[in-house]
XYZ file of N, CA and C in Angstrom:
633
model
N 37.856 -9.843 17.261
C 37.429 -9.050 18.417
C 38.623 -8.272 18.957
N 38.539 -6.457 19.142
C 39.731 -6.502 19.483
C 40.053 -6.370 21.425
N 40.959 -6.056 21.571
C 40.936 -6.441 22.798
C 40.632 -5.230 23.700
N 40.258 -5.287 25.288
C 39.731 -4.130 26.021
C 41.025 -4.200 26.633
N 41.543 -2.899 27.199
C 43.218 -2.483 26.950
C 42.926 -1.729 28.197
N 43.348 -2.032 29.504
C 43.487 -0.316 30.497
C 45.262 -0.651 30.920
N 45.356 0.498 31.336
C 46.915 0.741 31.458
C 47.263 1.709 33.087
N 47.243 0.956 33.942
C 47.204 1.321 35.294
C 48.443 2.416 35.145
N 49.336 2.039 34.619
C 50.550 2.415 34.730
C 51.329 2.574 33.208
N 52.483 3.293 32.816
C 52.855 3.048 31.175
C 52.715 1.980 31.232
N 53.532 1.254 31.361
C 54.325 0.119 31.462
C 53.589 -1.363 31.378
N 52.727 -1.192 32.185
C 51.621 -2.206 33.210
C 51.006 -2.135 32.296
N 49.828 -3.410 31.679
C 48.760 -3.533 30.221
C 48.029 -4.244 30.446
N 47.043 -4.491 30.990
C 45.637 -5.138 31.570
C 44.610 -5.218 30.356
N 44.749 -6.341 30.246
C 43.782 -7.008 29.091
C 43.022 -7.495 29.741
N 41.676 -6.464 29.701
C 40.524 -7.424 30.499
C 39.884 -8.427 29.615
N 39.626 -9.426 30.620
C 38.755 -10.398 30.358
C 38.672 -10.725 28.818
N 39.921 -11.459 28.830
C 40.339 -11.655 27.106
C 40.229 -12.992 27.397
N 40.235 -14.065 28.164
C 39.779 -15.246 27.784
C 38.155 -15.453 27.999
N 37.271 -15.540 27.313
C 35.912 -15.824 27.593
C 35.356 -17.026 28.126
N 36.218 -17.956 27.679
C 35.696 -19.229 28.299
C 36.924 -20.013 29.179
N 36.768 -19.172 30.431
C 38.046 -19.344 31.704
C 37.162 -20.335 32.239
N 36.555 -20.697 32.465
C 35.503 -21.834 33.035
C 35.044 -23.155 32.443
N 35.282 -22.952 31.170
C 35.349 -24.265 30.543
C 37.129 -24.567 30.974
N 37.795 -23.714 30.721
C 38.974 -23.700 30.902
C 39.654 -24.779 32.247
N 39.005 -24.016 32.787
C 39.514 -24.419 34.642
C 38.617 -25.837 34.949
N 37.803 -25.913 34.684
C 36.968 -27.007 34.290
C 37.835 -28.221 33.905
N 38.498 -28.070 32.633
C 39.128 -29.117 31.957
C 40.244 -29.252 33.037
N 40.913 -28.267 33.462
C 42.053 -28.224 34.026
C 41.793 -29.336 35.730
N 40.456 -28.706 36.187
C 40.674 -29.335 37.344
C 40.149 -30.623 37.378
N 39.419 -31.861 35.954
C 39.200 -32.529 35.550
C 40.350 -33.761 35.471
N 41.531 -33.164 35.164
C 42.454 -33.634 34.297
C 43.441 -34.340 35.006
N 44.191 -35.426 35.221
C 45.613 -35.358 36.042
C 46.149 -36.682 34.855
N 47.160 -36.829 33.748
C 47.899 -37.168 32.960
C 49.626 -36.040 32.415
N 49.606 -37.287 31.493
C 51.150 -36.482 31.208
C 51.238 -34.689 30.525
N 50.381 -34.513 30.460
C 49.793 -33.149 29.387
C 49.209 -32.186 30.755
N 48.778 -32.440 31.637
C 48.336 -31.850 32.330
C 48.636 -32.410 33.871
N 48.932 -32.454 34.648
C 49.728 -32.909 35.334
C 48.801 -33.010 37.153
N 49.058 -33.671 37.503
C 48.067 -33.782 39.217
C 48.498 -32.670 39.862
N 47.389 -32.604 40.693
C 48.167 -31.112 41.320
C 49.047 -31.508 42.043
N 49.951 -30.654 42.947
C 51.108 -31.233 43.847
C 51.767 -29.623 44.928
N 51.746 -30.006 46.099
C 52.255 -28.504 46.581
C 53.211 -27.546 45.880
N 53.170 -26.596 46.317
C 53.270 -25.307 45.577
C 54.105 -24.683 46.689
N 55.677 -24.401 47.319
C 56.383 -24.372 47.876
C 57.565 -22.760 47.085
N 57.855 -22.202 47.945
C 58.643 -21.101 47.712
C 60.082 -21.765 47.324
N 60.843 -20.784 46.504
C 62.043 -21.724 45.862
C 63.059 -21.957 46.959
N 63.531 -23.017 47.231
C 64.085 -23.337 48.213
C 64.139 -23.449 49.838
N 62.990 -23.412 50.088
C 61.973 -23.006 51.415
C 60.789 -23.717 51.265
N 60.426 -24.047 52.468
C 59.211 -24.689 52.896
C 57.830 -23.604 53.081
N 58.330 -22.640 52.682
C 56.979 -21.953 52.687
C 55.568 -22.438 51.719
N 54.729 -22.510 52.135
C 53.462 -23.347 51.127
C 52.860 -21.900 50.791
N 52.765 -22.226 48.648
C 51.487 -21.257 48.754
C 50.699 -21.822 48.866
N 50.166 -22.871 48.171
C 49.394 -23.791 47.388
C 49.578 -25.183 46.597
N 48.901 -24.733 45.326
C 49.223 -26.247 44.185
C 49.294 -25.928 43.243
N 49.965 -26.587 42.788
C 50.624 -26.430 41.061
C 49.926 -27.968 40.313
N 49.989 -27.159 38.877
C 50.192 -28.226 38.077
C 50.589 -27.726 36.577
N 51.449 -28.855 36.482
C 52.394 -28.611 35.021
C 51.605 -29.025 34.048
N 51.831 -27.828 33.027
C 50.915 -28.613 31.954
C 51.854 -28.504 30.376
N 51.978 -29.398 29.351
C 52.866 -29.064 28.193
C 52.293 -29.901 27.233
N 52.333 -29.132 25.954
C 51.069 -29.820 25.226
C 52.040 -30.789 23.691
N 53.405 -31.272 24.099
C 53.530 -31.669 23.428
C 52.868 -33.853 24.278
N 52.741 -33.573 25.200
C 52.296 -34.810 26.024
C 50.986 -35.368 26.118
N 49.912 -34.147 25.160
C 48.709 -34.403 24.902
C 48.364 -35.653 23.623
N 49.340 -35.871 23.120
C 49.123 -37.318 22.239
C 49.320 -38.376 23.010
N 49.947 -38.693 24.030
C 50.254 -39.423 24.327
C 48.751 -39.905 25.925
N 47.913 -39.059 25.644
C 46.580 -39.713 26.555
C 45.930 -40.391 25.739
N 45.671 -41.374 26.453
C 44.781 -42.732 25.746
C 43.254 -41.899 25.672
N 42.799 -41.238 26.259
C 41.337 -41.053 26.282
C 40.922 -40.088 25.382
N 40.510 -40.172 24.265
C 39.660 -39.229 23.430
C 39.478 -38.172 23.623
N 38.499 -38.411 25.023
C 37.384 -37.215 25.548
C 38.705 -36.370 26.464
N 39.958 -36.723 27.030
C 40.996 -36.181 28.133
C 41.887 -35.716 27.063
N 41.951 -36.361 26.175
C 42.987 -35.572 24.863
C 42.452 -34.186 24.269
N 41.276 -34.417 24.116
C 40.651 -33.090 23.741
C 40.674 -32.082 24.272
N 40.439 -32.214 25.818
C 39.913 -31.538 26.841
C 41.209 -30.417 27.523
N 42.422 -31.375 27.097
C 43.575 -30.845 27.267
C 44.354 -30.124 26.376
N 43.641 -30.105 25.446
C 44.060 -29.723 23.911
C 43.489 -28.501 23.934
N 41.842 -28.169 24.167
C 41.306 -27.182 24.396
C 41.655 -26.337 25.575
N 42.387 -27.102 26.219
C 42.420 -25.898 27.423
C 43.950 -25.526 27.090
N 45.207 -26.050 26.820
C 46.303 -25.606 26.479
C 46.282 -24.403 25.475
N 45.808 -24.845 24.388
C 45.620 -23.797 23.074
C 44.949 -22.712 23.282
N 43.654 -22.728 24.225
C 43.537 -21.551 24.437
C 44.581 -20.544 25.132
N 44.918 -21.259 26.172
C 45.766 -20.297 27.021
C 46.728 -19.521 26.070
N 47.936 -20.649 25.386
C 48.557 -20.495 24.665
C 48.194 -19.214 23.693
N 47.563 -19.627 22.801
C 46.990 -18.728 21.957
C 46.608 -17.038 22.669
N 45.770 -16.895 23.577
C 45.693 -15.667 24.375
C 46.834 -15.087 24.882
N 47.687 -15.568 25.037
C 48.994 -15.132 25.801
C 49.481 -14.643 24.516
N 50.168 -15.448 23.665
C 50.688 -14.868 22.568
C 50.304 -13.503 22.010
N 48.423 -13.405 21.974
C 47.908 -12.401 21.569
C 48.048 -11.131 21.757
N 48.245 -11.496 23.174
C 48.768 -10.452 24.159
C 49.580 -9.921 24.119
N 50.670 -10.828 24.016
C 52.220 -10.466 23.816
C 52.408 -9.956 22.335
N 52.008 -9.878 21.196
C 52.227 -9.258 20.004
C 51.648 -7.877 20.531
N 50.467 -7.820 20.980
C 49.434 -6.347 21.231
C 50.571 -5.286 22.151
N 51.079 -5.968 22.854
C 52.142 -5.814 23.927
C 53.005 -4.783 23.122
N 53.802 -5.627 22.365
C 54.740 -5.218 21.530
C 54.645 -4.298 20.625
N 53.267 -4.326 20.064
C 53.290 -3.184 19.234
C 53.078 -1.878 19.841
N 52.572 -2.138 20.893
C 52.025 -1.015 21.843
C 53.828 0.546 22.063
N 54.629 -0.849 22.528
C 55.676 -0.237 22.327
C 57.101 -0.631 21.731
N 56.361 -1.004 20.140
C 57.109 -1.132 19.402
C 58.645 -1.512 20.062
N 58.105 -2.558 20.429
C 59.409 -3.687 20.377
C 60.006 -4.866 19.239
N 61.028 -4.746 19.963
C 61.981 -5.347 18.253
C 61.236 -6.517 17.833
N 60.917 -7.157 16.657
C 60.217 -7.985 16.373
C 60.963 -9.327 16.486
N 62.250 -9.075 16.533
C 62.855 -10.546 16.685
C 62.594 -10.845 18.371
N 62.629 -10.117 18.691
C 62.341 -10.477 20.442
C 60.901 -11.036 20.218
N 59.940 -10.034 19.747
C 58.632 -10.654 20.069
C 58.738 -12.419 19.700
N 59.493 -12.396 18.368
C 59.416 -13.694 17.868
C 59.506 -14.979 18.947
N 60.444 -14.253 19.640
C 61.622 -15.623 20.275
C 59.722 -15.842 21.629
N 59.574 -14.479 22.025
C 58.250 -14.596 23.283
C 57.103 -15.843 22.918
N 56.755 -15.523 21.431
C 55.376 -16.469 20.835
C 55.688 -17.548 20.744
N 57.375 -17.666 20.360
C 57.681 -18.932 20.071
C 58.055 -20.154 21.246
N 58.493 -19.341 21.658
C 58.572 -19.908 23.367
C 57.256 -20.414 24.325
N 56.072 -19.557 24.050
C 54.434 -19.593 24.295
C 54.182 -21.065 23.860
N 54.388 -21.103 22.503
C 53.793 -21.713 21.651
C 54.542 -23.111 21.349
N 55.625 -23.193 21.695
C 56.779 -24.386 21.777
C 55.967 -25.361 22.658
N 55.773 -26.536 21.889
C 54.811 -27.658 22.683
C 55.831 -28.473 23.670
N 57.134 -27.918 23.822
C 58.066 -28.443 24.409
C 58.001 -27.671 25.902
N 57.705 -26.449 25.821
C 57.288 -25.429 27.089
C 56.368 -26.009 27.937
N 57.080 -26.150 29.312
C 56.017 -26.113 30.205
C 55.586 -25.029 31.519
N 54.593 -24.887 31.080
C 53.489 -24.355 32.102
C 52.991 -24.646 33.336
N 53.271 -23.409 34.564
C 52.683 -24.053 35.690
C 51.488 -23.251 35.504
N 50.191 -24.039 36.137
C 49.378 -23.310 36.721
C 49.100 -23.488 38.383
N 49.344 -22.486 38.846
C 49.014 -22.454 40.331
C 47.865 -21.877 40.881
N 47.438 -22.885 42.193
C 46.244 -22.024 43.053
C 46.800 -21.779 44.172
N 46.258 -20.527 44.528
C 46.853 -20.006 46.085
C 46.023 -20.634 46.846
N 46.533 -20.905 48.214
C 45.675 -21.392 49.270
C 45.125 -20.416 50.052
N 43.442 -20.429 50.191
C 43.517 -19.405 51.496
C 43.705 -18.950 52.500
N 44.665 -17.624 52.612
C 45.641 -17.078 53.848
C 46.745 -17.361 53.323
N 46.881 -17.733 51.635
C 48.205 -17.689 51.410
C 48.809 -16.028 50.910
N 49.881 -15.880 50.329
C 50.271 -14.724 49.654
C 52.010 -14.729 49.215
N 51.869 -13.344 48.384
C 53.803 -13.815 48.119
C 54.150 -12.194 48.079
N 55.520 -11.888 48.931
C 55.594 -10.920 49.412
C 56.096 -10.441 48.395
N 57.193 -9.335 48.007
C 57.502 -8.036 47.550
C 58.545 -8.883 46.531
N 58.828 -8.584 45.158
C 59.549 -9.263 44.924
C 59.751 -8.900 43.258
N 60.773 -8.680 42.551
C 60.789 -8.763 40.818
C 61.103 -10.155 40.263
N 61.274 -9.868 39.180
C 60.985 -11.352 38.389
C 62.481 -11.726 37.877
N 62.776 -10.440 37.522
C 64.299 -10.515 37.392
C 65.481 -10.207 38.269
N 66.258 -11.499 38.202
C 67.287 -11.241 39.078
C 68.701 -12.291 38.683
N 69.985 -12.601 39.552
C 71.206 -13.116 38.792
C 70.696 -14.514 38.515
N 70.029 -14.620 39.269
C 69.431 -16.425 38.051
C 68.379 -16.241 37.397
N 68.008 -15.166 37.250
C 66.976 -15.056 35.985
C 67.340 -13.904 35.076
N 68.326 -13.547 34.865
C 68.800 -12.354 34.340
C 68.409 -12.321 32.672
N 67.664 -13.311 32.220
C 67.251 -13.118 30.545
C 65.469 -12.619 30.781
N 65.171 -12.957 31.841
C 63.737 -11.968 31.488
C 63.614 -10.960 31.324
N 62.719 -10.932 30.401
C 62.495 -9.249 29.989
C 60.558 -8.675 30.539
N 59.788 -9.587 30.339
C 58.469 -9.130 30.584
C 57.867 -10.028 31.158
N 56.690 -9.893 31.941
C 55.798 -10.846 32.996
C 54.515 -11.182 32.167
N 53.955 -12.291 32.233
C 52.721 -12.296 31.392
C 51.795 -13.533 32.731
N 51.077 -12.673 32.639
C 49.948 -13.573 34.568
C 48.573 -13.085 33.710
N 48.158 -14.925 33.565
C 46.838 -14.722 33.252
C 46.155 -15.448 34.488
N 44.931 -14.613 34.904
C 44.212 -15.049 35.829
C 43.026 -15.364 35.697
N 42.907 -16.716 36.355
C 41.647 -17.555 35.384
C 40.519 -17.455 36.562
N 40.444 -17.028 37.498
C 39.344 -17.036 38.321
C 39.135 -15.321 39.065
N 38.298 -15.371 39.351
C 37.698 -14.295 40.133
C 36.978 -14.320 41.607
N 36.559 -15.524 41.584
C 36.041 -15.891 42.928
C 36.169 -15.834 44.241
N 37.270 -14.771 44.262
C 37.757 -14.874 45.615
C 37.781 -13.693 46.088
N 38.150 -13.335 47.977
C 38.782 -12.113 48.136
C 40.210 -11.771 48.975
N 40.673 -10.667 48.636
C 42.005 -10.607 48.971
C 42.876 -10.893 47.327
N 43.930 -11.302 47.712
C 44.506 -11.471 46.353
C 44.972 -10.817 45.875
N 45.567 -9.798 45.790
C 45.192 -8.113 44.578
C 46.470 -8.595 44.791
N 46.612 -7.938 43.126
C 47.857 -7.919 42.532
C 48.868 -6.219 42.903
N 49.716 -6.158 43.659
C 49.937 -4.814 44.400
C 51.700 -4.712 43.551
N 51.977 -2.997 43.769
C 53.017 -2.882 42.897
C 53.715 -1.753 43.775
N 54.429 -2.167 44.354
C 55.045 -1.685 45.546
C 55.807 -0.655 45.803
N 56.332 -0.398 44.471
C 56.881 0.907 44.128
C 56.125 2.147 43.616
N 55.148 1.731 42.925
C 54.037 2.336 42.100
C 52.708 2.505 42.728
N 53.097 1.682 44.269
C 51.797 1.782 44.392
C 50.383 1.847 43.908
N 50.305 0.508 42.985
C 49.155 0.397 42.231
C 48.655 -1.076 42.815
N 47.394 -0.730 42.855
C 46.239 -2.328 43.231
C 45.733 -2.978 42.128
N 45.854 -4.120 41.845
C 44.983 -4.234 40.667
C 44.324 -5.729 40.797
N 42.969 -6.127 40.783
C 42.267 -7.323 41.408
C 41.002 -7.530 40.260
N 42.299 -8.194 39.567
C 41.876 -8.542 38.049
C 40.684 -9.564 37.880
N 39.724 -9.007 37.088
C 38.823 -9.999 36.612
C 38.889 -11.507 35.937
N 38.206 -12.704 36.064
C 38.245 -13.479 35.251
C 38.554 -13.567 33.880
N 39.520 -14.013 33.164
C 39.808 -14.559 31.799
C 40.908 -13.338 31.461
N 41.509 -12.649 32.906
C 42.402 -11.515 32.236
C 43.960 -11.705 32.117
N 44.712 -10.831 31.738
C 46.332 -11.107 31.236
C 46.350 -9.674 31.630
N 47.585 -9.845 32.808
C 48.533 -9.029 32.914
C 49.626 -8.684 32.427
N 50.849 -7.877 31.627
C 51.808 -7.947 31.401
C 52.667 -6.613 32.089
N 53.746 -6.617 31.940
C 55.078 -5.628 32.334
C 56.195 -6.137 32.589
N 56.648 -4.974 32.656
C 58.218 -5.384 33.009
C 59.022 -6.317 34.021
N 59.667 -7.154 33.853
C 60.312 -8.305 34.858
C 61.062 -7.561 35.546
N 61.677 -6.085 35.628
C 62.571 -5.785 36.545
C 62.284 -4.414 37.813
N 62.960 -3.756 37.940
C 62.658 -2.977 38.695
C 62.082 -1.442 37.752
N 61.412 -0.624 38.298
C 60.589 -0.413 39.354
C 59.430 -0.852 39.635
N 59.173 -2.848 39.116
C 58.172 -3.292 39.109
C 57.745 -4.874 39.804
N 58.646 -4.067 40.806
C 58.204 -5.279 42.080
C 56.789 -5.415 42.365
N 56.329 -7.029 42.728
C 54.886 -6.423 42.880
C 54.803 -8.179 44.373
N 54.152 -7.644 44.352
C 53.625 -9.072 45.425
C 51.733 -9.409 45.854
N 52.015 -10.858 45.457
C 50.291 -11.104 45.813
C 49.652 -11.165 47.216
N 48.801 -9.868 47.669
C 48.513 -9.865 48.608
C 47.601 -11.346 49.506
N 47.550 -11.105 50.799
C 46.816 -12.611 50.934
C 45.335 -13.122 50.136
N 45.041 -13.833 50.093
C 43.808 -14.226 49.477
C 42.964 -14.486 50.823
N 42.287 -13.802 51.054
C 41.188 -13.751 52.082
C 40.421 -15.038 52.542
N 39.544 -15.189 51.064
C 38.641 -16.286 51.093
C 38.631 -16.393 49.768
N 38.319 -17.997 49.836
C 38.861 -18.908 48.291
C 39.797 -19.116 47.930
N 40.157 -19.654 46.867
C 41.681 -19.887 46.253
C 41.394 -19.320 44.811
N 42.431 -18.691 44.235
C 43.331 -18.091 43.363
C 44.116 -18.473 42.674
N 43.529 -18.906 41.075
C 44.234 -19.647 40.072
C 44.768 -18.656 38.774
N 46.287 -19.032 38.544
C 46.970 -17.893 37.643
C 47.930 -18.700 37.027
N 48.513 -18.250 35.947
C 49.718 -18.767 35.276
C 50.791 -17.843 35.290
N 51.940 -17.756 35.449
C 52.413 -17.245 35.099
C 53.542 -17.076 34.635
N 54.186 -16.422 33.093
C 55.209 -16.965 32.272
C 55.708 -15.708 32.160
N 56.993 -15.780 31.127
C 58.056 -14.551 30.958
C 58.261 -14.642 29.403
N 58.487 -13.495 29.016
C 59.138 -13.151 27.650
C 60.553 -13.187 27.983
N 61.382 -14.240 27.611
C 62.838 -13.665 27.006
C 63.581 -13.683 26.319
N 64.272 -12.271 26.780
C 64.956 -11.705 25.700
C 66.119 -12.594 25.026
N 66.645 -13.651 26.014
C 67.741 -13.992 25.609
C 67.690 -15.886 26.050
N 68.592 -16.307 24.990
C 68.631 -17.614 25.342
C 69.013 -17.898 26.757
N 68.126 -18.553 27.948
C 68.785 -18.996 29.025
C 70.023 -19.810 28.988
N 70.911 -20.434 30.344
C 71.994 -21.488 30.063
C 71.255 -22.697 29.716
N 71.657 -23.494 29.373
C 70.755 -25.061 29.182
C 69.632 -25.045 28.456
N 69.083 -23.931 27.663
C 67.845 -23.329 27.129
C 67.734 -24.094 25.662
């Protein structure tokens, strides 16, 4: 199937509704609390008491290690998908603008490393996160943003791009990608009503310290 592609911006690559089954997905996810998928737990700004919400870590090399059949599976299916879609993304990404293939490599492999862990977060409602890039002196190896957003249910939220002035209040099962640096600050406006579940990971370019 190939994928539905809009492009707000060059740069910016909106893969709509490329996961189809975000609901079995979120399902398993909000089912789940073990070593593979993790309880939820507040969701706090880095070094500040600001609350968005809740997190939960998820890494699928910890999915052998659940005793339950039916919770091993469940976590298995919901990791791999994600996994798998992101990656997809990120090759489509790349070819789009033919980026170096050893970079892409290091992105999938990093995706796909059962050693990687994953937050997934929900915003709380009346939460939000102000103006902000992805890259900066303690993150100086990112190169690209990859935010898949697994729900739709809500209002408020929009994904805003502050320089570019672009809105974007992405559908269920979609992947955002772009650039980690400037001129692509963006910040999540408040979430009105409901909560707002997303992942979101980085391509990089370069080995972190301790990496």
């Amino acid at each position: 199937m190939s994928l539905v592609i809009e492009r707000p911006e060059t740069n910016i690559v909106y893969f709509k509704g490329v996961i189809k089954n975000y609901q079995e997905i979120i399902d398993a996810i909000e089912s789940l609390s073990n070593d593979a998928v993790s309880d939820w737990r507040p969701w706090n700004g880095h070094g500040s008491s600001t609350r968005y919400g809740d997190i939960k870590d998820v890494r699928k090399d910890k999915i052998v290690e659940i005793n339950s059949d039916k919770d091993r599976a469940k976590a298995a299916f919901a990791i791999n998908c994600l996994t798998n879609k992101m990656s997809e993304c990120a090759i489509e990404y790349a070819d789009i603008f033919n980026i170096d293939r050893d970079a892409l490599y290091y992105a999938v492999s990093l995706l796909t490393d059962p050693r990687t862990t994953m937050g997934i977060n929900k915003y709380d409602e009346g939460a939000f996160m102000g103006s902000h890039v992805d890259f900066n002196e303690d993150n100086y190896y990112l190169a690209y943003t990859i935010v898949v957003y697994l729900n739709d249910d809500y209002e408020g939220g929009e994904l805003y791009f502050n320089d570019l002035d672009i809105t974007i209040k992405p559908e269920a099962g979609s992947i955002i990608m772009y650039p980690s640096s400037a001129p692509y600050a963006h910040q999540s406006l408040k979430v009105l009503k409901g909560r707002k579940m997303l992942i979101t990971h980085h391509w990089q370019m370069i080995l972190p310290p301790n990496g």
